[in-house]
Amino acid sequence: MAEDVAATAKPRKTAVSFTGGKDSMTVVNLLKDASIALEASKAWPVEVRQAWTADLRSRLDTLAGCEVALLVTFVPVGAAPFKAHPLELVKLQAAALGLPHLVMEVSAAPTFLDSYRENITALRTQHGVEVLATGDMLDVCSSFMPRAAAGTGVQLLSPLWDIGRRLLLELVWAYGMEPVITCVNVTKFRIQSKEAAAEQQAQPGQTGTDACAAAAGSSEQATAAAAAPGSHGGDSAEPLAGTGDGTGAGAEAGTAAGDEDWAGRLLGQPLARRLHAEVLLPAVERFGVDEAGEWGEYHTMVLASRLFARPLALGATAPQREGDYAYLAHTTPPQAQAQ
């Protein structure tokens, strides 16, 4: 009887907080067709298959009854366009997925927390949204998004929370995604003590993670975090702002000779198995970076998926450097590829 009730229950209308990177795109793909991930799990390495499959099923359980109805991108009012996640490409991705896309502006007046809360409430009252799903894996700015969703009548779900990075990448590849690295924080690819690395990870708001993500639009939590009181990003949320101590030291350090080598090896490259094995895993060993870029090491845009109506083309780009960041500047706009 319980199964019959569940089978006939009305799906919960779900919005996905969306930037077009691999994480939010993974959430969309899991919501649209979980069977692809479950089928891929049968071919995972035998030594991890059971644990990973159980983990995946547990995450899918959190999404039970949810139906993705729209994508929403939160954009700071008056900020320059996102560099790592160009909005025109995000719109093409939504069209390729066949989903409506909303752009909602967030403001520091009266506070970013209030602004997010108003927008999330509007998702419910104006669009009938019951669930907001994010691609977040870690806490940013003292649980900003849970606080923003509290009292709105919208349930917040983060199905990738604390996911193993290798499992996440396996899901990315299972769906045939082609994430291209569009932004690299070169300060992350430097030799540092384990103590310094641990301190950075314990205080992401002071290391540039949320400054790049906020300004470049990598995650909705980080966008808010950079603009929240006491965080580095301040109220301006300027795209790809320097993440030093405010004296210019971060930008100067960013010109170290080795930085350009790592930026060149990553920027504009597809996040495929080969790049992961030949570049990212050695960087994990050498610098202690997160292989999925969760501490702001890099940001991606997905150009293809098994669920896209057609693949996308990034358009002509040229590598640029601004402070601690290397990113792709568009010289021609992205577009959908012809069938």
PDB file of C-alpha atoms in Angstrom, residues 4 33 78 89 132 155 159 168 181 239 252 264 302 305 329:
ATOM      1  CA  ASP A   4       1.162   2.414  -4.301  1.00  0.00           C
ATOM      2  CA  ASP A  33      17.566  10.225 -15.373  1.00  0.00           C
ATOM      3  CA  GLY A  78      25.323  45.446 -10.618  1.00  0.00           C
ATOM      4  CA  LEU A  89      26.371  29.721 -22.135  1.00  0.00           C
ATOM      5  CA  LEU A 132      15.623  23.831  -4.265  1.00  0.00           C
ATOM      6  CA  GLN A 155      13.073  22.505   1.120  1.00  0.00           C
ATOM      7  CA  PRO A 159      22.507  15.516  -2.898  1.00  0.00           C
ATOM      8  CA  LEU A 168      31.594  12.601  -8.324  1.00  0.00           C
ATOM      9  CA  ILE A 181      38.030  24.228 -17.272  1.00  0.00           C
ATOM     10  CA  PRO A 239      34.317  39.184 -10.994  1.00  0.00           C
ATOM     11  CA  GLU A 252      52.113  39.826  -7.248  1.00  0.00           C
ATOM     12  CA  GLY A 264      48.340  26.482 -19.081  1.00  0.00           C
ATOM     13  CA  VAL A 302      29.738  21.601 -19.296  1.00  0.00           C
ATOM     14  CA  SER A 305      25.811  15.539 -21.730  1.00  0.00           C
ATOM     15  CA  ALA A 329      37.832  35.488 -22.197  1.00  0.00           C
TER      16      ALA A 329
END
